[in-house]
CSV table of C-alpha atoms in Angstrom, one decimal:
chain,number,residue,atom,x,y,z
A,7,MET,CA,-88.3,35.8,21.2
A,8,SER,CA,-86.0,34.9,24.0
A,9,THR,CA,-82.3,35.4,23.6
A,10,ARG,CA,-79.6,33.9,25.9
A,11,GLU,CA,-75.9,34.4,25.9
A,12,VAL,CA,-74.0,31.1,25.5
A,13,LEU,CA,-70.4,32.5,25.2
A,14,SER,CA,-69.1,35.7,26.7
A,15,GLN,CA,-66.0,37.5,25.5
A,16,ALA,CA,-63.9,35.6,28.0
A,17,ASP,CA,-65.4,32.3,26.9
A,18,ILE,CA,-64.6,33.1,23.2
A,19,THR,CA,-61.0,34.0,24.1
A,20,ARG,CA,-60.6,30.7,26.1
A,21,ALA,CA,-62.1,28.7,23.3
A,22,LEU,CA,-59.8,30.2,20.7
A,23,THR,CA,-56.8,29.7,22.9
A,24,ARG,CA,-57.7,26.0,23.3
A,25,ILE,CA,-58.2,25.7,19.6
A,26,ALA,CA,-54.8,27.2,19.0
A,27,HIS,CA,-53.1,24.7,21.3
A,28,GLU,CA,-55.1,21.8,19.6
A,29,ILE,CA,-54.0,23.0,16.1
A,30,LEU,CA,-50.3,23.0,17.2
A,31,GLU,CA,-50.6,19.6,18.8
A,32,GLY,CA,-52.4,18.1,15.8
A,33,ASN,CA,-49.9,19.7,13.4
A,34,LYS,CA,-46.8,19.0,15.5
A,35,GLY,CA,-45.9,22.7,15.4
A,36,ALA,CA,-46.5,25.6,13.1
A,37,ASP,CA,-44.5,24.6,10.0
A,38,ASP,CA,-46.4,24.7,6.7
A,39,LEU,CA,-49.6,25.9,8.4
A,40,VAL,CA,-51.9,28.3,6.7
A,41,LEU,CA,-55.2,29.7,8.1
A,42,LEU,CA,-58.0,30.7,5.8
A,43,GLY,CA,-61.0,32.5,7.3
A,44,ILE,CA,-64.4,32.2,5.7
A,45,PRO,CA,-66.0,35.7,5.5
A,46,THR,CA,-67.1,37.5,7.4
A,47,ARG,CA,-66.5,36.5,11.0
A,48,GLY,CA,-64.3,33.5,10.1
A,49,VAL,CA,-61.7,35.9,8.7
A,50,HIS,CA,-61.4,37.8,12.0
A,51,LEU,CA,-61.3,34.5,14.0
A,52,ALA,CA,-58.5,33.2,11.7
A,53,GLU,CA,-56.5,36.4,12.4
A,54,ARG,CA,-57.0,36.0,16.1
A,55,LEU,CA,-56.0,32.3,15.9
A,56,ALA,CA,-52.9,33.3,13.9
A,57,SER,CA,-51.9,35.7,16.6
A,58,LEU,CA,-52.4,33.2,19.4
A,59,LEU,CA,-50.5,30.5,17.4
A,60,GLU,CA,-47.6,32.9,16.9
A,61,GLY,CA,-47.6,33.8,20.6
A,62,ILE,CA,-47.4,30.1,21.5
A,63,SER,CA,-45.0,28.8,18.8
A,64,GLY,CA,-43.0,32.0,18.0
A,65,THR,CA,-43.6,31.4,14.3
A,66,PRO,CA,-45.7,33.8,12.2
A,67,ILE,CA,-48.7,32.0,10.7
A,68,PRO,CA,-49.8,33.0,7.1
A,69,THR,CA,-53.4,34.0,7.1
A,70,GLY,CA,-55.9,34.8,4.4
A,71,ALA,CA,-59.5,34.7,3.4
A,72,ILE,CA,-61.4,32.3,1.1
A,73,ASP,CA,-64.8,33.4,-0.2
A,74,ALA,CA,-67.1,30.5,-1.1
A,75,THR,CA,-70.1,32.6,-2.4
A,76,LEU,CA,-69.8,31.6,-6.0
A,77,TYR,CA,-69.3,27.9,-5.1
A,78,ARG,CA,-72.5,27.6,-3.1
A,79,ASP,CA,-75.2,25.3,-4.2
A,80,ASP,CA,-78.0,27.3,-2.6
A,81,LEU,CA,-77.6,30.7,-4.4
A,82,ARG,CA,-81.1,30.5,-5.8
A,83,ARG,CA,-82.6,30.1,-2.4
A,84,GLN,CA,-80.4,32.6,-0.5
A,85,PRO,CA,-80.5,36.3,-0.8
A,86,THR,CA,-78.0,37.7,-3.2
A,87,ARG,CA,-74.7,38.6,-1.5
A,88,SER,CA,-71.6,40.1,-2.9
A,89,PRO,CA,-68.6,38.0,-3.1
A,90,ARG,CA,-65.8,39.0,-0.8
A,91,PRO,CA,-62.2,39.1,-1.8
A,92,THR,CA,-60.2,35.9,-1.5
A,93,SER,CA,-56.6,36.5,-0.3
A,94,VAL,CA,-54.1,33.7,-0.2
A,95,PRO,CA,-50.8,34.2,1.6
A,96,ALA,CA,-47.7,34.7,-0.6
A,97,GLY,CA,-46.5,31.1,-0.1
A,98,GLY,CA,-49.8,29.7,-1.5
A,99,VAL,CA,-51.5,26.6,-0.2
A,100,ASP,CA,-49.9,23.9,-2.2
A,101,GLY,CA,-48.4,21.2,0.0
A,102,LYS,CA,-49.5,23.1,3.2
A,103,THR,CA,-51.7,22.2,6.1
A,104,VAL,CA,-54.7,24.6,5.6
A,105,VAL,CA,-57.1,25.3,8.5
A,106,LEU,CA,-60.4,26.7,7.3
A,107,VAL,CA,-61.9,28.9,10.0
A,108,ASP,CA,-65.5,29.8,10.4
A,109,ASP,CA,-67.8,31.1,13.1
A,110,VAL,CA,-70.7,28.6,13.0
A,111,LEU,CA,-70.9,25.1,11.5
A,112,TYR,CA,-74.5,24.2,10.7
A,113,SER,CA,-75.5,22.3,7.5
A,114,GLY,CA,-72.0,22.0,6.2
A,115,ARG,CA,-72.8,23.7,2.9
A,116,THR,CA,-70.6,26.7,3.4
A,117,ILE,CA,-67.7,24.4,4.2
A,118,ARG,CA,-68.3,22.3,1.1
A,119,ALA,CA,-68.3,25.4,-1.0
A,120,ALA,CA,-65.1,26.6,0.7
A,121,LEU,CA,-63.5,23.3,-0.1
A,122,ASP,CA,-64.5,23.7,-3.8
A,123,ALA,CA,-63.1,27.3,-3.7
A,124,LEU,CA,-59.9,26.0,-2.1
A,125,SER,CA,-59.4,23.3,-4.7
A,126,ALA,CA,-59.6,26.0,-7.4
A,127,ILE,CA,-56.6,27.9,-6.0
A,128,GLY,CA,-54.3,25.0,-5.0
A,129,ARG,CA,-53.7,21.6,-3.6
A,130,PRO,CA,-53.1,21.6,0.1
A,131,ARG,CA,-51.4,18.6,1.8
A,132,ILE,CA,-54.3,18.4,4.3
A,133,VAL,CA,-57.3,20.5,5.1
A,134,ARG,CA,-58.6,20.9,8.7
A,135,LEU,CA,-61.7,22.8,10.0
A,136,ALA,CA,-61.9,25.1,13.0
A,137,VAL,CA,-65.2,26.6,14.1
A,138,LEU,CA,-66.2,28.7,17.1
A,139,VAL,CA,-69.6,27.0,17.4
A,140,ASP,CA,-70.8,23.7,16.1
A,141,ARG,CA,-74.6,23.6,16.3
A,142,GLY,CA,-75.3,20.3,14.6
A,143,HIS,CA,-77.9,19.7,11.9
A,144,ARG,CA,-75.5,18.6,9.2
A,145,GLU,CA,-76.8,18.0,5.7
A,146,LEU,CA,-73.4,16.9,4.4
A,147,PRO,CA,-70.8,14.5,5.9
A,148,ILE,CA,-68.6,17.3,7.2
A,149,ARG,CA,-67.3,17.7,10.8
A,150,ALA,CA,-65.0,20.2,12.5
A,151,ASP,CA,-61.5,19.1,13.7
A,152,TYR,CA,-61.4,22.0,16.2
A,153,VAL,CA,-64.5,23.2,18.0
A,154,GLY,CA,-64.8,26.1,20.5
A,155,LYS,CA,-68.3,25.0,21.7
A,156,ASN,CA,-70.7,22.3,20.7
A,157,LEU,CA,-74.1,23.9,20.9
A,158,PRO,CA,-77.0,21.5,20.2
A,159,SER,CA,-79.9,23.6,18.9
A,160,SER,CA,-83.2,23.4,17.3
A,161,THR,CA,-83.6,24.3,13.6
A,162,SER,CA,-86.0,27.1,14.8
A,163,GLU,CA,-83.2,28.7,16.8
A,164,ARG,CA,-80.6,31.1,15.4
A,165,ILE,CA,-77.0,31.5,16.6
A,166,TYR,CA,-75.6,35.0,16.6
A,167,VAL,CA,-71.8,35.5,16.8
A,168,ARG,CA,-70.8,39.1,17.6
A,169,LEU,CA,-67.1,40.1,17.4
A,170,GLU,CA,-65.5,43.3,18.6
A,171,GLU,CA,-64.0,44.1,15.2
A,172,LEU,CA,-67.3,44.1,13.4
A,173,ASP,CA,-70.0,44.6,16.0
A,174,GLY,CA,-68.5,46.6,18.8
A,175,ASP,CA,-69.1,43.9,21.4
A,176,GLU,CA,-68.4,40.3,21.7
A,177,ARG,CA,-70.6,37.3,22.5
A,178,VAL,CA,-72.4,34.3,21.1
A,179,SER,CA,-76.1,34.1,21.7
A,180,ILE,CA,-79.0,31.9,20.8
A,181,GLU,CA,-82.4,33.1,19.9
A,182,GLY,CA,-85.8,31.5,19.4
A,183,GLY,CA,-86.9,28.0,19.8
A,184,VAL,CA,-89.5,26.9,22.4
A,185,ALA,CA,-89.9,29.6,25.1
């Protein structure tokens, strides 16, 4: 199968920097902002975004993780995976602007599950979605508010996000499809 790189490390950094600026513009600053990453790579992306946001605004951004495993509607079809810890910043999410962060937006089912998990822990004022890659093929009416790269793809292709913290290198690649 052929594999091609669609985002380099520099491209990922640029995309996250742009997303950070868009979040601040859309939120009119960093007040009452909470970032929640969806494991696994979304957590690391949320931490990076929080660092970028703090660098731009001068305000520390509370960051956590929200595991949606037990809220998924496809557990019977997916291989069993262990739930990851959910960690909510000390101030909670009630009345806050919560930005869910994930690496790839595909069918929308992970995000739907994350929204269900979020509603079980609090009531945010507003929820936004930031993704590094939006590949299309939605099965649910969900769209990202902040997108690093729109990457139209075939359902026979796979998107791989590699991050330095987890994989030792950094890139986004696409594999498969028609050669």
